[in-house]
């Protein structure tokens, strides 16, 4: 590919001689613009922003300086500020942008596009050739990258998922190239700033938002990890409860904001186990009333632990009430029916289901069908029938992957609890001390 790009530029210089006639100042500004855009992922930390914006600079070059110019502009990707990018990758980036830029330029001219500063009267004639150039650039760019990934044995990295959406969004970004070229006649190089600045600001803000979401997720995951180290057998329990809760919430038509909150609630529902003495969690045999009370306190403890995290919002209700029952015999408050918050009714189903379908120290995992029957049996007394039905429907459609069989936990690292307070098939035995 690198060879092809050089051959292309050589051909432009020697055979066609067109490279010598290019408008040097426009070319320089476009190349600089491209270079800035290419270097931005490092600054922005949003990969897509850079790719999309830099390719609009190449497309603007197609109009303003023609195929050879677009190839030269694309070639400058070699010099982008991306610390740690190996030279061969730099050369490849430059080469594929050069080839795509050149091909797009050829398509543009072939469709009757005029190279040079567009006039206001001639702007309409630009649109069809420009659309043709963009329609070639985007798939070609994708194809060249896919070829290299396949040749280097990274075929699994080819972003096939969401490809259509990717193509459409990139064709949308192509419009920015047209805007830059169109405005160039009136405000010359400032047009790039006028067009791209708002885009960069929006992208930067979006990047900030993504970074914030990631740090939220990491915080929640760390808390879960802390809970799960207390019991070897519950590894992955929070994640699976979060997933199952999300399935139920989606099935009953919850909006994206609440969906996010219920997933957090699922992750954190048992965080209060951190406040229950490990010796109680690990005790073999029946618990005393006092010990059972300590377990029953875990939803409150959970709330105390995460109360300061304000983005959790509605998740608090889910954490606090996930052991309430429809018949009012649950804890900590003994709420019944609709008094139990919706989040808690969802988590109760997801929680019991995952507990039953996972291995415990005192029994093996039960099959999904058996656990489902158990949920049905408890519908109306322990569980909200609406949530049970929603979950059964979702699992019937999307399936459920139960955790893998637990091999005997390593004796030196693992702590295991003897009883699982979430298991509806084997309730904790309590003996009276009096
Ligand atoms: Fe719990």
Coordinates of C-alpha atoms and ligand atoms in Angstrom, one line a residue:
X1 CA 0.0 0.0 0.0
X2 CA 2.9 2.3 0.8
X3 CA 4.5 1.4 -2.5
X4 CA 1.2 2.2 -4.3
X5 CA 0.9 5.6 -2.7
X6 CA 4.4 6.5 -3.7
X7 CA 3.8 5.3 -7.3
X8 CA 0.7 7.4 -7.3
X9 CA 2.6 10.6 -6.2
X10 CA 5.5 9.8 -8.6
X11 CA 3.0 9.5 -11.5
X12 CA 1.5 12.8 -10.6
X13 CA 4.9 14.5 -10.6
X14 CA 6.6 12.9 -13.6
X15 CA 3.8 11.8 -16.0
X16 CA 1.0 14.2 -15.5
X17 CA 3.1 17.1 -14.1
X18 CA 0.0 18.2 -12.2
X19 CA 1.6 18.3 -8.8
X20 CA 3.7 21.3 -9.8
X21 CA 0.7 23.4 -10.7
X22 CA -0.9 23.1 -7.3
X23 CA -1.8 26.2 -5.3
X24 CA 0.9 26.0 -2.6
X25 CA -0.7 28.1 0.1
X26 CA -4.1 26.4 0.0
X27 CA -2.3 23.0 0.0
X28 CA -0.2 24.0 3.0
X29 CA -3.2 25.2 5.0
X30 CA -5.2 22.1 4.2
X31 CA -2.3 19.8 5.1
X32 CA -1.9 21.7 8.4
X33 CA -5.6 21.3 9.1
X34 CA -5.4 17.6 8.3
X35 CA -2.4 17.2 10.5
X36 CA -4.1 19.0 13.5
X37 CA -7.2 16.8 13.1
X38 CA -5.1 13.6 12.8
X39 CA -3.2 14.5 16.0
X40 CA -6.3 15.3 18.0
X41 CA -7.2 11.8 19.2
X42 CA -4.2 12.0 21.6
X43 CA -5.6 15.3 22.9
X44 CA -9.2 14.4 22.9
X45 CA -9.0 10.7 23.7
X46 CA -11.9 10.1 21.4
X47 CA -10.6 8.1 18.5
X48 CA -13.6 8.6 16.2
X49 CA -13.5 12.4 16.4
X50 CA -10.1 12.6 14.8
X51 CA -10.7 10.1 12.0
X52 CA -14.0 11.8 10.9
X53 CA -12.7 15.3 11.0
X54 CA -9.4 14.7 9.3
X55 CA -11.1 13.0 6.4
X56 CA -13.3 16.0 5.9
X57 CA -10.1 18.0 5.4
X58 CA -9.0 15.5 2.6
X59 CA -12.4 15.8 1.0
X60 CA -12.1 19.6 1.0
X61 CA -8.8 19.2 -0.7
X62 CA -10.4 17.2 -3.4
X63 CA -12.4 20.2 -4.4
X64 CA -9.8 22.9 -3.7
X65 CA -6.6 21.3 -5.0
X66 CA -7.7 18.2 -6.9
X67 CA -6.8 14.5 -6.6
X68 CA -3.0 15.0 -6.4
X69 CA -3.4 17.7 -3.8
X70 CA -5.8 15.5 -1.8
X71 CA -3.2 12.6 -1.9
X72 CA -0.5 15.0 -0.6
X73 CA -2.8 16.2 2.2
X74 CA -3.6 12.6 3.1
X75 CA 0.1 11.7 3.0
X76 CA 0.8 14.1 5.9
X77 CA -0.8 11.6 8.3
X78 CA 2.7 10.3 8.5
X79 CA 3.7 13.3 10.6
X80 CA 0.7 13.3 13.0
X81 CA 1.5 13.8 16.6
X82 CA 0.7 10.4 18.1
X83 CA 3.4 9.4 20.5
X84 CA 4.3 5.8 20.3
X85 CA 2.8 5.1 16.9
X86 CA 5.3 2.9 15.1
X87 CA 6.8 4.2 11.8
X88 CA 5.2 1.4 9.7
X89 CA 1.8 2.3 11.0
X90 CA 2.4 6.0 10.3
X91 CA 3.5 5.1 6.7
X92 CA 0.4 3.0 6.3
X93 CA -1.9 5.7 7.5
X94 CA -0.4 8.2 5.2
X95 CA -0.5 5.8 2.3
X96 CA -4.1 4.8 2.7
X97 CA -5.3 8.4 3.1
X98 CA -3.3 9.3 0.0
X99 CA -4.8 6.5 -2.0
X100 CA -8.3 7.3 -0.8
X101 CA -7.8 11.0 -1.4
X102 CA -6.5 10.4 -4.9
X103 CA -9.3 8.0 -5.8
X104 CA -11.9 10.4 -4.4
X105 CA -10.4 13.2 -6.4
X106 CA -10.6 11.1 -9.6
X107 CA -14.2 10.3 -8.9
X108 CA -14.9 14.0 -8.3
X109 CA -13.4 15.0 -11.7
X110 CA -14.9 12.1 -13.5
X111 CA -18.4 13.2 -12.3
X112 CA -17.6 16.7 -13.8
X113 CA -16.4 18.5 -10.6
X114 CA -14.3 21.5 -11.2
X115 CA -11.1 21.8 -9.2
X116 CA -10.3 25.1 -7.6
X117 CA -12.0 27.8 -5.5
X118 CA -15.8 27.3 -5.9
X119 CA -17.8 30.3 -6.9
X120 CA -21.2 31.0 -5.4
X121 CA -22.9 30.5 -8.7
X122 CA -21.0 27.2 -9.3
X123 CA -21.7 25.8 -5.8
X124 CA -24.7 23.7 -7.0
X125 CA -22.5 21.9 -9.6
X126 CA -20.2 20.8 -6.8
X127 CA -22.7 18.8 -4.9
X128 CA -23.1 15.7 -7.0
X129 CA -19.4 15.2 -7.8
X130 CA -18.6 15.8 -4.2
X131 CA -21.2 13.2 -3.0
X132 CA -19.6 10.8 -5.5
X133 CA -16.1 11.5 -4.0
X134 CA -17.3 11.0 -0.5
X135 CA -19.2 7.8 -1.4
X136 CA -16.0 6.3 -2.8
X137 CA -13.7 7.6 0.0
X138 CA -15.5 6.1 3.0
X139 CA -15.9 2.5 1.8
X140 CA -12.4 2.5 0.2
X141 CA -10.9 3.7 3.5
X142 CA -12.7 0.9 5.3
X143 CA -11.7 -1.7 2.8
X144 CA -7.9 -0.8 2.9
X145 CA -7.9 -0.9 6.7
X146 CA -9.8 -4.2 6.6
X147 CA -7.3 -5.7 4.2
X148 CA -4.4 -4.8 6.4
X149 CA -6.1 -6.2 9.5
X150 CA -6.8 -9.5 7.7
X151 CA -3.2 -9.7 6.3
X152 CA -1.7 -9.1 9.7
X153 CA -3.9 -11.8 11.3
X154 CA -6.2 -9.4 13.1
X155 CA -9.3 -10.2 11.1
X156 CA -11.3 -10.2 14.4
X157 CA -10.5 -6.5 14.7
X158 CA -12.4 -5.6 11.6
X159 CA -15.2 -3.4 12.9
X160 CA -18.1 -5.3 11.1
X161 CA -20.6 -4.6 13.9
X162 CA -22.4 -1.4 13.4
X163 CA -20.8 -1.0 9.9
X164 CA -23.9 0.5 8.3
X165 CA -24.2 3.1 11.1
X166 CA -20.5 3.9 10.8
X167 CA -20.7 4.4 7.1
X168 CA -23.8 6.7 7.4
X169 CA -22.2 8.8 10.1
X170 CA -19.0 9.2 8.1
X171 CA -21.0 10.3 5.0
X172 CA -22.6 12.8 7.3
X173 CA -19.1 14.1 8.3
X174 CA -18.2 14.4 4.6
X175 CA -20.6 17.4 4.5
X176 CA -18.1 19.3 6.6
X177 CA -15.6 18.9 3.7
X178 CA -18.1 20.4 1.4
X179 CA -18.7 23.3 3.8
X180 CA -15.0 24.0 4.2
X181 CA -14.6 24.0 0.4
X182 CA -17.7 26.2 -0.1
X183 CA -16.7 28.8 2.4
X184 CA -13.1 28.9 1.2
X185 CA -13.9 31.4 -1.5
X186 CA -15.2 34.0 1.0
X187 CA -13.2 33.5 4.1
X188 CA -10.4 31.2 2.8
X189 CA -8.6 29.2 5.4
X190 CA -10.7 30.6 8.3
X191 CA -13.5 28.5 6.8
X192 CA -11.9 25.4 8.3
X193 CA -12.0 27.0 11.8
X194 CA -15.5 28.2 11.3
X195 CA -16.7 24.7 10.4
X196 CA -14.6 22.5 12.6
X197 CA -14.5 24.5 15.8
X198 CA -18.1 23.8 16.8
X199 CA -17.6 20.2 15.9
X200 CA -14.5 19.9 18.0
X201 CA -16.2 21.5 21.0
X202 CA -19.2 19.1 20.7
X203 CA -16.8 16.2 20.4
X204 CA -14.7 17.3 23.3
X205 CA -17.8 17.6 25.5
X206 CA -18.9 14.2 24.4
X207 CA -15.5 12.8 25.2
X208 CA -15.7 14.3 28.6
X209 CA -19.1 12.6 29.1
X210 CA -17.7 9.3 28.0
X211 CA -14.7 9.6 30.3
X212 CA -17.1 10.4 33.2
X213 CA -19.2 7.3 32.4
X214 CA -16.1 5.2 32.3
X215 CA -15.0 6.4 35.7
X216 CA -18.4 5.7 37.1
X217 CA -18.4 2.2 35.8
X218 CA -14.9 1.6 37.2
X219 CA -16.0 2.9 40.6
X220 CA -19.0 0.6 40.7
X221 CA -16.9 -2.4 39.5
X222 CA -14.3 -1.8 42.2
X223 CA -17.1 -1.8 44.9
X224 CA -18.4 -5.1 43.5
X225 CA -15.0 -6.6 43.5
X226 CA -14.7 -5.7 47.2
X227 CA -18.0 -7.5 48.0
X228 CA -17.1 -10.5 45.9
X229 CA -13.7 -11.1 47.6
X230 CA -15.7 -11.9 50.7
X231 CA -17.1 -15.0 49.1
X232 CA -15.4 -17.0 46.4
X233 CA -18.7 -18.5 45.2
X234 CA -20.3 -15.2 44.4
X235 CA -17.8 -14.1 41.9
X236 CA -19.5 -12.4 38.9
X237 CA -22.8 -12.4 40.9
X238 CA -23.2 -8.5 40.8
X239 CA -22.4 -8.4 37.1
X240 CA -25.0 -11.1 36.3
X241 CA -27.6 -9.6 38.5
X242 CA -27.0 -6.2 36.8
X243 CA -27.4 -7.9 33.4
X244 CA -30.6 -9.8 34.3
X245 CA -32.0 -6.6 35.9
X246 CA -31.3 -4.8 32.7
X247 CA -33.1 -7.4 30.7
X248 CA -36.2 -7.2 32.8
X249 CA -36.1 -3.4 32.8
X250 CA -35.8 -3.4 29.0
X251 CA -38.6 -5.9 28.7
X252 CA -41.0 -3.6 30.6
X253 CA -40.0 -0.7 28.5
X254 CA -37.8 1.4 30.8
X255 CA -36.0 4.5 29.3
X256 CA -32.3 4.6 28.8
X257 CA -31.6 6.8 31.9
X258 CA -33.4 4.4 34.3
X259 CA -31.9 1.4 32.5
X260 CA -28.5 2.7 33.4
X261 CA -29.6 3.3 37.0
X262 CA -31.0 -0.2 37.4
X263 CA -27.8 -1.7 36.0
X264 CA -25.9 0.2 38.7
X265 CA -28.4 -0.9 41.3
X266 CA -27.9 -4.5 40.2
X267 CA -24.2 -4.2 40.5
X268 CA -24.3 -2.7 43.9
X269 CA -27.3 -4.5 45.5
X270 CA -25.2 -6.5 47.9
X271 CA -22.5 -3.9 48.7
X272 CA -23.8 -3.9 52.2
X273 CA -22.3 -7.3 52.7
X274 CA -19.1 -5.4 53.4
X275 CA -20.7 -4.4 56.6
X276 CA -21.7 -7.9 57.7
X277 CA -19.0 -9.7 59.7
X278 CA -17.3 -12.3 57.6
X279 CA -17.7 -15.0 60.3
X280 CA -21.4 -14.6 60.1
X281 CA -21.4 -15.0 56.3
X282 CA -19.1 -18.0 56.6
X283 CA -20.9 -19.7 59.5
X284 CA -21.8 -23.3 58.9
X285 CA -25.3 -24.4 60.1
X286 CA -28.2 -22.4 61.5
X287 CA -27.6 -18.7 62.5
X288 CA -28.6 -17.2 65.8
X289 CA -31.2 -14.4 65.8
X290 CA -28.5 -11.9 66.3
X291 CA -26.5 -13.2 63.4
X292 CA -29.5 -13.3 61.1
X293 CA -30.3 -9.7 62.1
X294 CA -26.8 -8.8 61.0
X295 CA -27.5 -10.3 57.6
X296 CA -30.8 -8.6 57.4
X297 CA -29.1 -5.3 58.0
X298 CA -27.1 -5.5 54.8
X299 CA -29.5 -3.5 52.5
X300 CA -29.3 -0.6 55.0
X301 CA -25.5 -0.9 55.3
X302 CA -25.4 -0.9 51.5
X303 CA -27.3 2.3 51.4
X304 CA -25.0 3.9 54.0
X305 CA -21.9 2.9 52.0
X306 CA -23.1 4.4 48.7
X307 CA -25.3 7.2 49.8
X308 CA -22.7 9.8 48.9
X309 CA -22.6 8.8 45.3
X310 CA -25.2 11.1 43.8
X311 CA -25.4 9.7 40.3
X312 CA -26.9 6.5 41.7
X313 CA -30.2 8.3 42.3
X314 CA -33.0 5.8 41.9
X315 CA -30.6 2.9 42.4
X316 CA -30.7 3.6 46.2
X317 CA -34.2 2.3 46.4
X318 CA -33.2 -0.9 44.6
X319 CA -30.3 -1.5 47.0
X320 CA -32.3 -0.7 50.1
X321 CA -35.3 -2.9 49.3
X322 CA -34.0 -5.8 47.2
X323 CA -35.1 -8.3 49.9
X324 CA -38.6 -7.0 50.3
X325 CA -41.3 -9.5 49.3
X326 CA -44.7 -9.0 47.7
X327 CA -46.4 -10.6 50.7
X328 CA -44.7 -8.1 53.1
X329 CA -42.6 -10.8 54.8
X330 CA -39.3 -9.4 53.5
X331 CA -36.7 -7.1 55.1
X332 CA -35.6 -4.5 56.1
X333 CA -39.0 -2.7 56.1
X334 CA -41.6 -5.4 55.4
X335 CA -43.1 -3.4 52.5
X336 CA -45.7 -5.3 50.4
X337 CA -47.0 -5.2 46.9
X338 CA -46.6 -1.8 45.1
X339 CA -45.0 -0.3 48.2
X340 CA -41.8 -2.1 47.1
X341 CA -40.0 0.2 44.7
X342 CA -40.0 -0.9 41.1
X343 CA -36.2 -1.2 41.1
X344 CA -36.2 -3.5 44.1
X345 CA -38.9 -5.7 42.5
X346 CA -36.7 -6.2 39.5
X347 CA -33.5 -6.9 41.4
X348 CA -35.3 -9.4 43.7
X349 CA -36.1 -11.6 40.6
X350 CA -32.7 -11.2 39.0
X351 CA -30.9 -11.8 42.3
X352 CA -32.8 -15.0 43.2
X353 CA -32.4 -16.4 39.7
X354 CA -28.7 -15.9 39.5
X355 CA -28.2 -17.4 43.0
X356 CA -30.1 -20.5 42.0
X357 CA -28.3 -21.0 38.7
X358 CA -24.8 -20.6 40.3
X359 CA -22.8 -23.1 42.3
X360 CA -22.8 -22.7 46.0
X361 CA -20.6 -24.4 48.5
X362 CA -23.5 -26.4 49.8
X363 CA -25.1 -27.3 46.4
X364 CA -24.5 -27.3 42.7
X365 CA -26.1 -24.9 40.2
X366 CA -29.7 -25.6 39.3
X367 CA -30.7 -25.7 35.6
X368 CA -32.2 -22.5 34.1
X369 CA -35.6 -24.3 33.7
X370 CA -35.7 -25.3 37.4
X371 CA -34.9 -21.8 38.5
X372 CA -37.6 -20.4 36.2
X373 CA -40.1 -22.8 37.8
X374 CA -39.0 -21.6 41.2
X375 CA -39.5 -18.0 40.2
X376 CA -43.0 -18.8 38.9
X377 CA -43.8 -20.5 42.2
X378 CA -42.8 -17.4 44.1
X379 CA -44.6 -15.0 41.9
X380 CA -47.2 -13.1 43.9
X381 CA -45.8 -14.1 47.3
X382 CA -42.1 -13.4 47.1
X383 CA -41.8 -11.9 43.6
X384 CA -43.7 -9.4 41.5
X385 CA -45.4 -11.6 38.8
X386 CA -45.0 -8.8 36.2
X387 CA -41.2 -8.9 36.7
X388 CA -41.1 -12.7 36.7
X389 CA -43.0 -12.9 33.4
X390 CA -40.9 -10.1 31.8
X391 CA -37.7 -12.0 32.8
X392 CA -39.0 -15.4 31.5
X393 CA -39.9 -13.7 28.2
X394 CA -36.5 -12.0 27.9
X395 CA -34.6 -15.2 28.6
X396 CA -36.8 -17.3 26.3
X397 CA -35.9 -14.8 23.5
X398 CA -32.2 -13.9 24.3
X399 CA -31.1 -16.9 26.3
X400 CA -29.1 -16.9 29.5
X401 CA -25.5 -17.9 30.0
X402 CA -25.2 -19.3 33.6
X403 CA -21.7 -19.0 35.2
X404 CA -19.2 -21.7 34.6
X405 CA -18.9 -24.6 37.0
X406 CA -16.9 -23.6 40.1
X407 CA -13.8 -25.7 40.5
X408 CA -12.8 -26.2 44.1
X409 CA -11.7 -22.8 45.4
X410 CA -8.0 -22.4 46.1
X411 CA -7.6 -22.9 49.8
X412 CA -5.1 -20.0 50.4
X413 CA -7.0 -17.2 48.6
X414 CA -10.6 -18.1 48.8
X415 CA -13.1 -17.2 51.4
X416 CA -16.4 -18.9 51.0
X417 CA -19.7 -18.3 52.6
X418 CA -21.7 -21.3 53.7
X419 CA -25.1 -19.9 53.2
X420 CA -26.4 -17.7 50.4
X421 CA -29.0 -15.2 51.7
X422 CA -30.3 -14.9 48.1
X423 CA -31.2 -18.5 47.6
X424 CA -35.0 -18.8 47.8
X425 CA -34.9 -22.6 47.7
X426 CA -32.9 -23.0 50.9
X427 CA -33.8 -20.3 53.3
X428 CA -31.3 -19.5 56.1
X429 CA -32.1 -21.5 59.3
X430 CA -32.4 -19.4 62.4
X431 CA -32.4 -20.7 65.9
X432 CA -33.7 -18.9 68.9
X433 CA -31.2 -18.2 71.6
X434 CA -33.8 -18.1 74.3
Ligands
LIG1 FE1 -28.8 -9.2 49.2

